[in-house]
Coordinates of C-alpha atoms and ligand atoms in Angstrom, one line a residue:
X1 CA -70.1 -5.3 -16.7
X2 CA -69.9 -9.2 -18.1
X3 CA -68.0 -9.0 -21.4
X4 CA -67.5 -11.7 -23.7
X5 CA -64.9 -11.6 -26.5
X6 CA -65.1 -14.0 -29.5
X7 CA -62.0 -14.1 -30.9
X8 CA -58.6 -14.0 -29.0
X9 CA -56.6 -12.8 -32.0
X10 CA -54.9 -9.4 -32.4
X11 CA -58.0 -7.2 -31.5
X12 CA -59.8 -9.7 -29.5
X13 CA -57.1 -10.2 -27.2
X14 CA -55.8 -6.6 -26.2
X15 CA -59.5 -5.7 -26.0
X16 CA -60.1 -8.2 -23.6
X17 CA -56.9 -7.5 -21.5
X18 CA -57.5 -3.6 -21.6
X19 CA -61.6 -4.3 -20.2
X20 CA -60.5 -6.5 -17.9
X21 CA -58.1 -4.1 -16.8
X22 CA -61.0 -1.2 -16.6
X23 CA -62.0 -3.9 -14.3
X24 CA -65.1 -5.6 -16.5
X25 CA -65.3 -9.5 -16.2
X26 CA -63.9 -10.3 -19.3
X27 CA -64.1 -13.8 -21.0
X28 CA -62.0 -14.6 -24.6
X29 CA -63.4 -17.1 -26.3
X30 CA -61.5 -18.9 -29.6
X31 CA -62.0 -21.7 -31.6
X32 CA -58.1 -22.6 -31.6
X33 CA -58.3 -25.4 -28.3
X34 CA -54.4 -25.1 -28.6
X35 CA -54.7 -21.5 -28.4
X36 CA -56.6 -20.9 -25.7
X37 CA -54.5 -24.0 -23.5
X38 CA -51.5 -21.8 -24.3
X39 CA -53.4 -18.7 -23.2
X40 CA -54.2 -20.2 -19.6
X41 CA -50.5 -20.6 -19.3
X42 CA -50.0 -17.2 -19.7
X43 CA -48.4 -17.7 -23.7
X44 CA -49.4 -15.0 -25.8
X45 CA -50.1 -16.1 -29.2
X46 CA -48.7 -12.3 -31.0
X47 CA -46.0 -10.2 -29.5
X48 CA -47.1 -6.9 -28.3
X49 CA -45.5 -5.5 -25.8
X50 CA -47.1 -5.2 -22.3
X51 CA -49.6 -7.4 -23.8
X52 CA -48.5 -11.0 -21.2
X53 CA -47.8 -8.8 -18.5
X54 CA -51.6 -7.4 -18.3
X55 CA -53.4 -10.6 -19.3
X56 CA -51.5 -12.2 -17.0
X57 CA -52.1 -9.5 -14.0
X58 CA -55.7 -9.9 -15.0
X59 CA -56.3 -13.6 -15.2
X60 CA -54.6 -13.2 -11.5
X61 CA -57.0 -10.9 -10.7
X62 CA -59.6 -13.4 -11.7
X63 CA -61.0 -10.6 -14.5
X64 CA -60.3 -12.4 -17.3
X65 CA -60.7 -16.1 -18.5
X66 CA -60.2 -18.0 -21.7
X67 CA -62.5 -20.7 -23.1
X68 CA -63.4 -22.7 -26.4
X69 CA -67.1 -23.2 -25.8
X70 CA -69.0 -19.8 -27.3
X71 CA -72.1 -21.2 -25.6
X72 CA -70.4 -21.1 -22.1
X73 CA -68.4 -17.9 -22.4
X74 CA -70.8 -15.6 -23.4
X75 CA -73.4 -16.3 -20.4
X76 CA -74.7 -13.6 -18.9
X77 CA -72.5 -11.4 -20.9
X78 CA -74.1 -7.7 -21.0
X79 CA -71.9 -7.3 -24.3
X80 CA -70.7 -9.8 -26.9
X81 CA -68.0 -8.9 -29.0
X82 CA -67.2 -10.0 -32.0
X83 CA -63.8 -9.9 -32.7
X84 CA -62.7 -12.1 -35.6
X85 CA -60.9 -12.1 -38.6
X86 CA -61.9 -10.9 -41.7
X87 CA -59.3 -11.4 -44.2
X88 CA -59.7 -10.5 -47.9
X89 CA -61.5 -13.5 -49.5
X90 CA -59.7 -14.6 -52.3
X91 CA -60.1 -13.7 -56.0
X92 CA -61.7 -10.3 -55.5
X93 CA -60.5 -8.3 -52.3
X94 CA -63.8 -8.3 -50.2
X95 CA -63.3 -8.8 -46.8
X96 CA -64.3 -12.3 -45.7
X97 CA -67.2 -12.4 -43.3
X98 CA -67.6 -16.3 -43.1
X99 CA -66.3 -16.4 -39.5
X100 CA -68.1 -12.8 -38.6
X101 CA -71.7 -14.6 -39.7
X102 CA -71.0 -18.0 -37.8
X103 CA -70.5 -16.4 -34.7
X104 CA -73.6 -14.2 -34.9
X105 CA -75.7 -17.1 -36.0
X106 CA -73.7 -19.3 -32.9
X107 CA -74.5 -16.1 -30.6
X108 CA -78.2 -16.4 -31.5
X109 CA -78.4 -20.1 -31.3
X110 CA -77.0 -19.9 -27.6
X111 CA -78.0 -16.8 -26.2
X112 CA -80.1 -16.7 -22.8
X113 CA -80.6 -13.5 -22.1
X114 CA -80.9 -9.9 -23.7
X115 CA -77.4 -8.8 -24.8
X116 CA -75.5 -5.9 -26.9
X117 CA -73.2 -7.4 -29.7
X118 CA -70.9 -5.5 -31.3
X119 CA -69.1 -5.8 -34.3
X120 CA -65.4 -5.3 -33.6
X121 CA -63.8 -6.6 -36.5
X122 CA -63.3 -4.7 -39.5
X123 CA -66.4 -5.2 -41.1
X124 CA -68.1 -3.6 -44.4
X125 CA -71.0 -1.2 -44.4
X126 CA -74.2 -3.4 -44.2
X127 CA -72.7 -6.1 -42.0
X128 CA -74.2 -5.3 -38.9
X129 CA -77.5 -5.3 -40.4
X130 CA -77.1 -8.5 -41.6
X131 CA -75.5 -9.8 -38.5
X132 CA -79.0 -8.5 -36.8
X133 CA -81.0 -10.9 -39.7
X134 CA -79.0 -13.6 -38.4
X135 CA -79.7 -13.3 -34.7
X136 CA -83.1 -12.6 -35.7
X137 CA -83.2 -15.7 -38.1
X138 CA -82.1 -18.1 -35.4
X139 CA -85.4 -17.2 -33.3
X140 CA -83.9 -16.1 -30.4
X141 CA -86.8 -15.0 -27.9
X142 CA -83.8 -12.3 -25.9
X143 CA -83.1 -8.4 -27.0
X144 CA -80.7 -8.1 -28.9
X145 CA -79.0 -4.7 -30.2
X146 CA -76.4 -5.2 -32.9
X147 CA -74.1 -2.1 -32.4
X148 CA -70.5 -1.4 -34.7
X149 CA -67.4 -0.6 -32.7
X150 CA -64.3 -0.1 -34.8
X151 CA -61.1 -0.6 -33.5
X152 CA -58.6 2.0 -34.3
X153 CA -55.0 -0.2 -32.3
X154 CA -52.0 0.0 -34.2
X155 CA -49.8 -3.6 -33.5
X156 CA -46.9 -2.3 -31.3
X157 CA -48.4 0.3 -29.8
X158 CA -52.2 -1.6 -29.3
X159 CA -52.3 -1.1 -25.0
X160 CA -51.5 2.3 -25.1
X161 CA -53.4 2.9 -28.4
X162 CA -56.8 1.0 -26.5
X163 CA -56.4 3.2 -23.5
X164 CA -55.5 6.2 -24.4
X165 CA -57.6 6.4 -27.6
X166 CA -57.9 9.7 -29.8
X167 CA -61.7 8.8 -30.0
X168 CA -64.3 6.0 -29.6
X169 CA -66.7 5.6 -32.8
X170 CA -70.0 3.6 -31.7
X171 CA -72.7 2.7 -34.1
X172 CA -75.7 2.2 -32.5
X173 CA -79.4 2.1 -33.8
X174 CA -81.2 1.9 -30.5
X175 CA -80.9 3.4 -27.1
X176 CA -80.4 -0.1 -25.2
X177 CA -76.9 -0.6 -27.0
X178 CA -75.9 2.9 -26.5
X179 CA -76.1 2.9 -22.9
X180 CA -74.7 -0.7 -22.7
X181 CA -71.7 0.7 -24.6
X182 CA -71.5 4.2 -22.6
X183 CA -71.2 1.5 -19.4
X184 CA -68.6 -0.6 -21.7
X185 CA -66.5 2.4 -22.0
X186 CA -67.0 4.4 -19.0
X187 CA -63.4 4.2 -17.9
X188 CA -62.4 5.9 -21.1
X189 CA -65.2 8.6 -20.8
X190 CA -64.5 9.5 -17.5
X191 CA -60.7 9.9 -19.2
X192 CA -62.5 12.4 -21.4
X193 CA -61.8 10.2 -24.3
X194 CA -64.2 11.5 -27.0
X195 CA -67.1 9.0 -27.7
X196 CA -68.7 9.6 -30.9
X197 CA -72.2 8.2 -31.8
X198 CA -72.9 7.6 -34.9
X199 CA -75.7 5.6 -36.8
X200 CA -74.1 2.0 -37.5
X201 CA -73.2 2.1 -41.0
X202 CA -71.8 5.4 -40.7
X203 CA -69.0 4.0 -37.8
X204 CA -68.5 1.1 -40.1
X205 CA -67.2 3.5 -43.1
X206 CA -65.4 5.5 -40.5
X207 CA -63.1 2.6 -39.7
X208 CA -62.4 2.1 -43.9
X209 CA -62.5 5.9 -44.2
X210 CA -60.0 6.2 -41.7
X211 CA -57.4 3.6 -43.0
X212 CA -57.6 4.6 -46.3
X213 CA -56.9 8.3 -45.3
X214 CA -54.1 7.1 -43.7
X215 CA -52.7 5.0 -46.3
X216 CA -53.2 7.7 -48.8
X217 CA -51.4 10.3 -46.8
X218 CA -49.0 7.9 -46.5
X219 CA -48.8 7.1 -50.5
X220 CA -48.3 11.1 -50.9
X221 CA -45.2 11.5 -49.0
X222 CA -44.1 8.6 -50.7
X223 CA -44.4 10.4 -53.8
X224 CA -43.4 13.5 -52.6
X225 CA -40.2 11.5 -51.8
X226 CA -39.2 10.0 -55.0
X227 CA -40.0 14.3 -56.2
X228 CA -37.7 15.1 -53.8
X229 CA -35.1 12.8 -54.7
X230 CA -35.3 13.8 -58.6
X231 CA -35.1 18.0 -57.7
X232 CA -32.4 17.1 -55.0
X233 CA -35.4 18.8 -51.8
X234 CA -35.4 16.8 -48.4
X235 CA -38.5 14.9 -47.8
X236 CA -38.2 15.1 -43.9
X237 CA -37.9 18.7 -44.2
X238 CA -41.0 18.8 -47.1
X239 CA -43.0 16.5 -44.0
X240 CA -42.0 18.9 -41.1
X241 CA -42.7 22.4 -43.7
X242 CA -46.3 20.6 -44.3
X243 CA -47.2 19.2 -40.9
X244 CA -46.8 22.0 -39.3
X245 CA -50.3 23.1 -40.7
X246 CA -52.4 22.4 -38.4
X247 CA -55.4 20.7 -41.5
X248 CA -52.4 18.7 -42.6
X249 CA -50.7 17.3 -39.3
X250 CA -47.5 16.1 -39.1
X251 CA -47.9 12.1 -38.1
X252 CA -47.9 9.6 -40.9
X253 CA -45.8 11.6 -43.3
X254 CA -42.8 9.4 -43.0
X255 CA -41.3 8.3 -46.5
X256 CA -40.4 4.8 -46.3
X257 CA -40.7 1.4 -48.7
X258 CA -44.6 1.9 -48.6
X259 CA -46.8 0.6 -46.1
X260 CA -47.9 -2.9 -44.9
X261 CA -49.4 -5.4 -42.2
X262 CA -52.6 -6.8 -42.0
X263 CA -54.8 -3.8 -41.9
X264 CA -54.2 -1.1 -44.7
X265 CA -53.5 -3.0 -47.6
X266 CA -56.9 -5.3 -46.8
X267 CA -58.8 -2.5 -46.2
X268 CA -58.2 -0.1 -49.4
X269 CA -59.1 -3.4 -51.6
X270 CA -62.1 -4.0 -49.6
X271 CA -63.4 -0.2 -49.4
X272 CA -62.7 -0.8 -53.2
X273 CA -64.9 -3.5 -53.8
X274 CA -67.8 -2.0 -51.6
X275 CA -67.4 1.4 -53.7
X276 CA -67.7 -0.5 -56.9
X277 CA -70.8 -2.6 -55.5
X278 CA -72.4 0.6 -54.6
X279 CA -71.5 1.9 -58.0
X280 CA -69.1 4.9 -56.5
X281 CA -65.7 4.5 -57.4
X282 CA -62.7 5.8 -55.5
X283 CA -60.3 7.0 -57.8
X284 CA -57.9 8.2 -55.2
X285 CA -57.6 5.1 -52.9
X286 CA -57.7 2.9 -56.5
X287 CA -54.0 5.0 -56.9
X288 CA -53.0 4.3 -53.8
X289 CA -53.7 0.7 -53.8
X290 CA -51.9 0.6 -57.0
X291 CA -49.0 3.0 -56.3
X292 CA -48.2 1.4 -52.9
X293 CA -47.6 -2.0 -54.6
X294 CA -45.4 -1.0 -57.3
X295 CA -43.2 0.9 -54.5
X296 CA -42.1 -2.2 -52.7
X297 CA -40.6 -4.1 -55.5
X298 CA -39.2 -0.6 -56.6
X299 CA -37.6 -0.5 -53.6
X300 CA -35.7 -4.1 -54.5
X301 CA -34.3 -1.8 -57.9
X302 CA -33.6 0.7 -55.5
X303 CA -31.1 -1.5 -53.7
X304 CA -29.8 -3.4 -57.0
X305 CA -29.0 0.2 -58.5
X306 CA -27.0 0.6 -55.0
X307 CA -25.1 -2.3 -56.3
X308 CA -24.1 -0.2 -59.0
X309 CA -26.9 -1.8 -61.6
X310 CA -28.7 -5.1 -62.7
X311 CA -25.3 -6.5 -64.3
X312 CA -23.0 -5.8 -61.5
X313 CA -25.5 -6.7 -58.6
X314 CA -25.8 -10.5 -60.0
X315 CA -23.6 -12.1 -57.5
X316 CA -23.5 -10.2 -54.7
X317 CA -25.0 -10.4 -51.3
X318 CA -27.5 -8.1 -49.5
X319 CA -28.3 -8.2 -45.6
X320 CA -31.7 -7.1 -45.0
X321 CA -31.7 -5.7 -41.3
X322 CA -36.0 -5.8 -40.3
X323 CA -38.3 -7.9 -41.7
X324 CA -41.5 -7.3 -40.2
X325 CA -43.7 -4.6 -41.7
X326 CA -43.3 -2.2 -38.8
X327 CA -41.4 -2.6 -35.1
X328 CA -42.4 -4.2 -32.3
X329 CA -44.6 -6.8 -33.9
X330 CA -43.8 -10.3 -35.3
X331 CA -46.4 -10.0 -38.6
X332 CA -45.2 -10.1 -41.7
X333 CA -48.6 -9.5 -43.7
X334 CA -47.8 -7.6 -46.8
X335 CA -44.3 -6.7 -45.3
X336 CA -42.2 -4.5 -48.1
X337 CA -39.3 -7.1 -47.1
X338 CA -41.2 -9.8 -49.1
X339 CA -41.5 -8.0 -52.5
X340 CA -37.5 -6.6 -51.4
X341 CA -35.8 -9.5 -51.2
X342 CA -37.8 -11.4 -53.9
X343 CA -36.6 -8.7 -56.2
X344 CA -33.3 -9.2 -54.9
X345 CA -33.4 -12.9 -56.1
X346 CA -34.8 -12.5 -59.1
X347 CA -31.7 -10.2 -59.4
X348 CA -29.4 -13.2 -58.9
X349 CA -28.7 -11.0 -55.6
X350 CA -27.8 -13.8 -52.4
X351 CA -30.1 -12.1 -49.6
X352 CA -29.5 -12.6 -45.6
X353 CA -31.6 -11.0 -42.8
X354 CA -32.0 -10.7 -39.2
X355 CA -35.4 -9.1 -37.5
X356 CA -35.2 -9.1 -33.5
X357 CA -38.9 -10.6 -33.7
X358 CA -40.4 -11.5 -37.2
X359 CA -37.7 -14.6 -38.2
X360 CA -40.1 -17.3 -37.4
X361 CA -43.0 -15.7 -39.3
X362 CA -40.5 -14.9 -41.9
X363 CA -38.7 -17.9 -42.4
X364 CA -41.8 -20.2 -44.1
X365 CA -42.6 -17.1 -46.8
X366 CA -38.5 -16.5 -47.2
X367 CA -37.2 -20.2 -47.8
X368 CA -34.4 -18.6 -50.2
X369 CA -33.0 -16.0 -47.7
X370 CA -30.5 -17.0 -45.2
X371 CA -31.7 -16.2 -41.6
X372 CA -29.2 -14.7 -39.5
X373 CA -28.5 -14.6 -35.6
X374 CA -27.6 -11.5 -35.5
X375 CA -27.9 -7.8 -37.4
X376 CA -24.0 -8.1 -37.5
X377 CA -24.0 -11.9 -39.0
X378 CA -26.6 -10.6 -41.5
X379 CA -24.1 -8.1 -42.6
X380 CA -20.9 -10.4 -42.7
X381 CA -19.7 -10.3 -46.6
X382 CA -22.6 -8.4 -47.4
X383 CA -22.0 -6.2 -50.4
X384 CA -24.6 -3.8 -49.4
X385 CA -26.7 -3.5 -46.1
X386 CA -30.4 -2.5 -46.4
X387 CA -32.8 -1.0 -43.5
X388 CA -36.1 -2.5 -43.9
X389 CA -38.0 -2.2 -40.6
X390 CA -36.8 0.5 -38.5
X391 CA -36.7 -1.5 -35.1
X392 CA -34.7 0.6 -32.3
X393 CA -31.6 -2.3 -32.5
X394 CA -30.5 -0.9 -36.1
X395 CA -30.8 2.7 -34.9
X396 CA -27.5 2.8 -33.2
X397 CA -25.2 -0.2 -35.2
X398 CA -21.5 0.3 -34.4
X399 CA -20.9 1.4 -37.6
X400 CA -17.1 1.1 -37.3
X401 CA -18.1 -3.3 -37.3
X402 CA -20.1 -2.5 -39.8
X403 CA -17.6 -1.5 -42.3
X404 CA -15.2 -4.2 -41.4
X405 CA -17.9 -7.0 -41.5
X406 CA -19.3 -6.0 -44.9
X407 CA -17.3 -6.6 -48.1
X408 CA -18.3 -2.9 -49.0
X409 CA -19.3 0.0 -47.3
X410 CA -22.8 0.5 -49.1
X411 CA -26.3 1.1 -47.0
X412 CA -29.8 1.9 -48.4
X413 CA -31.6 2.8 -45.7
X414 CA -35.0 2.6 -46.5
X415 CA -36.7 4.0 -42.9
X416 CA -34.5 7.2 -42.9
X417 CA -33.2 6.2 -39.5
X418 CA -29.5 7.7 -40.4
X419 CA -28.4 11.1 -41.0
X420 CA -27.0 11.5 -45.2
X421 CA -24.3 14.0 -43.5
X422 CA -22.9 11.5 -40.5
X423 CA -23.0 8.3 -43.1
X424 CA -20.7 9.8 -45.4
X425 CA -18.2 11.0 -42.6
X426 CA -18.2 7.6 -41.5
X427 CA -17.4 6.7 -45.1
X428 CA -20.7 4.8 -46.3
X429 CA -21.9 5.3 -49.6
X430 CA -25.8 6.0 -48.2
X431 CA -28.4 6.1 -50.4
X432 CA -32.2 6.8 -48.6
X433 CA -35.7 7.7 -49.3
X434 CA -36.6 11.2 -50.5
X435 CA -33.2 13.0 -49.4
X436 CA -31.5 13.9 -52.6
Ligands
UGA1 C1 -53.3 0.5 -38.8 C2 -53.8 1.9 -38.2 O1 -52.8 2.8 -38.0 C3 -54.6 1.6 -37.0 O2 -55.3 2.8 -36.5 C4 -55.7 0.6 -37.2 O3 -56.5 0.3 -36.1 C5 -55.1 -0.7 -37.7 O4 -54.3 -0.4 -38.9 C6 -56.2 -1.7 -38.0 O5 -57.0 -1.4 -38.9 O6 -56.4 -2.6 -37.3 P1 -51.1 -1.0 -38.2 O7 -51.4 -1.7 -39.4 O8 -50.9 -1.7 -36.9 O9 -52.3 0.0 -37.8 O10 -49.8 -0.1 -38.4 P2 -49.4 1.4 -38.8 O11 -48.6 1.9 -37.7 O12 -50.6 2.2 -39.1 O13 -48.5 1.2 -40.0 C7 -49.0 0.6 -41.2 C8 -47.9 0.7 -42.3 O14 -47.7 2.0 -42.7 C9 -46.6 0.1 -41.9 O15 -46.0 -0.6 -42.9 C10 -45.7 1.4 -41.6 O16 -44.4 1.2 -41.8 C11 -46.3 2.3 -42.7 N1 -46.1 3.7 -42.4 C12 -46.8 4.3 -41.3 C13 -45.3 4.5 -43.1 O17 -44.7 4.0 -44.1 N2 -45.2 5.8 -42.9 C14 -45.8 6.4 -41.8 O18 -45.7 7.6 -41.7 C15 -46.7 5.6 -41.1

């Protein structure tokens, strides 16, 4: 199969690397000239791991190629992705489809032959139909099936996530882009990946309806935690007691300073606005939306109440140790840290930080926080030492350095990645999320 990929961001590049490596002919196309130069010499333009070792394997291979020109890279292409952004438009939350319409009406304008394209950007419900009245519009003599295939990656994890995927949603209204897609995917079927057909607004919702579940389940044990906190329970315990229930599940029950990145909180606002459009409002994600929010600047209180209160925090120092809003990734979309450590400031509280990956992202949206080397040089005269992103490198700090490094021997550990028991026999004064 000939695949062409427009856009060679997050989703557009590990899809690409993960068809090629099916073994399809894969082309990446983007905009960015710069980009795509940087691509050819093997620079990757995210971090995810595993990510420059396969695109690089696979250019090798000659199964994957990078170009600017849409025109050129989607020739003879049996499917045409579309993978670009759609970030929420300011002012009101909807997701953006400026760049998702250009490249369908670009698609049309160029297209020699009969071709699938498929929506893998996050899209609303009713944007493949208008992407087919685009292609349509442009007069294009050549077939062409608009189908919806959501991408369900999670940064960090996105190689194993594409290849090993709990299921495939396809949206498809004809039989031409089903069967183009079953060939797309027939790696993954032969896996015994499930493959689910669906008409294509339903797979559109799925992707929202999917998020939002997940950022709502999230938001609960959130809650659950501060509960827990207040009747002196154990949150971990509450997730384990719960998960265990085979309807409930145990993943994503992990109390923390309230989710992030560039997917949930974009995709709650923008399965807002199409509920309200459509005049059926969705109390529940509406709460989550606005509980997650509040949580991340509570968290900031959280830490100046560590510091034994507003009055008594002005002054002091805090070392944030992770910036990013999860591991193994360099984005700081919507990261907790932001609404942390401005909270921090506007407490009169000095801030420094260290994230193995995120400090050049962070640095531009962070110009008051001091950027450290190091986790330990972060916590040098700190008066209090905060987990924010729970990347492996904090999970075993010699905490012995720590205590002589610090001025006092405070954490908050917002990720739960220490035991309550062992921080106070190593003399901290621990304060976490949900364990009384
Ligand atoms: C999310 C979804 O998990 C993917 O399935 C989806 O494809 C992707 O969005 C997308 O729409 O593109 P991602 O944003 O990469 O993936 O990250 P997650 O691992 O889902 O984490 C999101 C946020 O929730 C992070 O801030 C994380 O710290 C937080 N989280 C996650 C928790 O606080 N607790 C949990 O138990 C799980």
């Amino acid at each position: 199969m000939k695949i062409a990929m427009v856009g060679s961001g997050y989703v557009g590049l590990v899809s690409g690397a993960c068809f090629a490596d099916f073994g399809h002919e894969v082309v990446c196309i983007d905009k960015d000239e710069d980009k795509i130069a940087r691509l050819r010499q093997g620079i990757m333009p995210i971090y995810e791991p595993g990510l420059d070792a396969l695109v690089e394997a696979n250019a090798r291979a000659g199964r994957l190629s990078f170009t600017t020109s849409l025109a050129e890279g989607i020739k003879g292409a049996d499917a045409i992705f579309i993978a670009v952004g759609t970030p929420s438009r300011r002012g009101d939350g909807h997701a953006d489809l400026t760049f998702v319409y250009a490249v369908a009406r670009e698609v049309g304008q160029s297209l020699a032959h009969d071709a699938v394209v498929v929506t893998k950007s996050t899209v609303p419900v009713g944007t493949g139909d208008e992407v087919e009245r685009i292609i349509r519009e442009t007069g294009t003599p050549h077939r062409v099936s608009v189908v919806s295939n959501p991408e369900f990656l999670r940064e960090g994890a996105a190689i194993g996530d594409f290849k090993r995927p709990d299921r495939i949603v396809i949206g498809a209204e004809d039989d031409y882009g089903r069967a183009v897609m079953r060939e797309v995917y027939r790696p993954l079927f032969l896996n015994e990946s499930p493959i689910l057909f669906t008409s294509r607004r339903t797979s559109e919702l799925i992707k929202y309806a999917a998020n939002a579940f997940l950022a709502t389940k999230i938001t609960f044990i959130n809650e659950i935690a501060d509960l827990c906190e207040k009747v002196g329970a154990n949150v971990q315990d509450v997730a384990r007691g719960i998960g265990m229930d085979g309807r409930i599940g145990p993943k994503f029950l992990h109390a923390g300073p309230g989710y992030g990145g560039s997917c949930f909180p974009k995709d709650t606002l923008a399965l807002l606005k199409t509920a309200e459009d459509y005049g059926s409002p969705m109390r529940i994600v509406e709460a989550v939306v606005k509980v997650n929010d509040s949580r991340k600047r509570a968290m900031g209180r959280k830490v100046i109440d560590a510091l034994g209160g507003a009055e008594a925090a002005r002054g002091k120092r805090a070392a944030l140790l992770g910036l990013t809003f999860k591991p193994n990734t360099d984005d700081m979309r919507d990261s907790p840290a932001l609404a942390i450590a401005q909270a921090l400031l506007d407490a009169g509280v000095s801030v420094a930080a260290y994230d193995p990956e995120g400090m050049e992202q962070a640095r531009p949206l962070l110009p008051e926080v001091t950027m450290c080397e190091s986790a330990y040089d972060a916590i040098t005269g700190a008066d209090v030492v905060v987990i924010v992103t729970e990347w492996d490198a904090f999970r075993a700090l010699d905490l012995n350095r720590v205590k002589q490094l610090a001025k006092a021997p405070v954490m908050v550990d917002l990720r739960n990645i220490y035991k309550p028991e062992d921080m106070r026999a190593a003399g901290f004064a621990y304060v976490s999320v949900g364990r009384g």
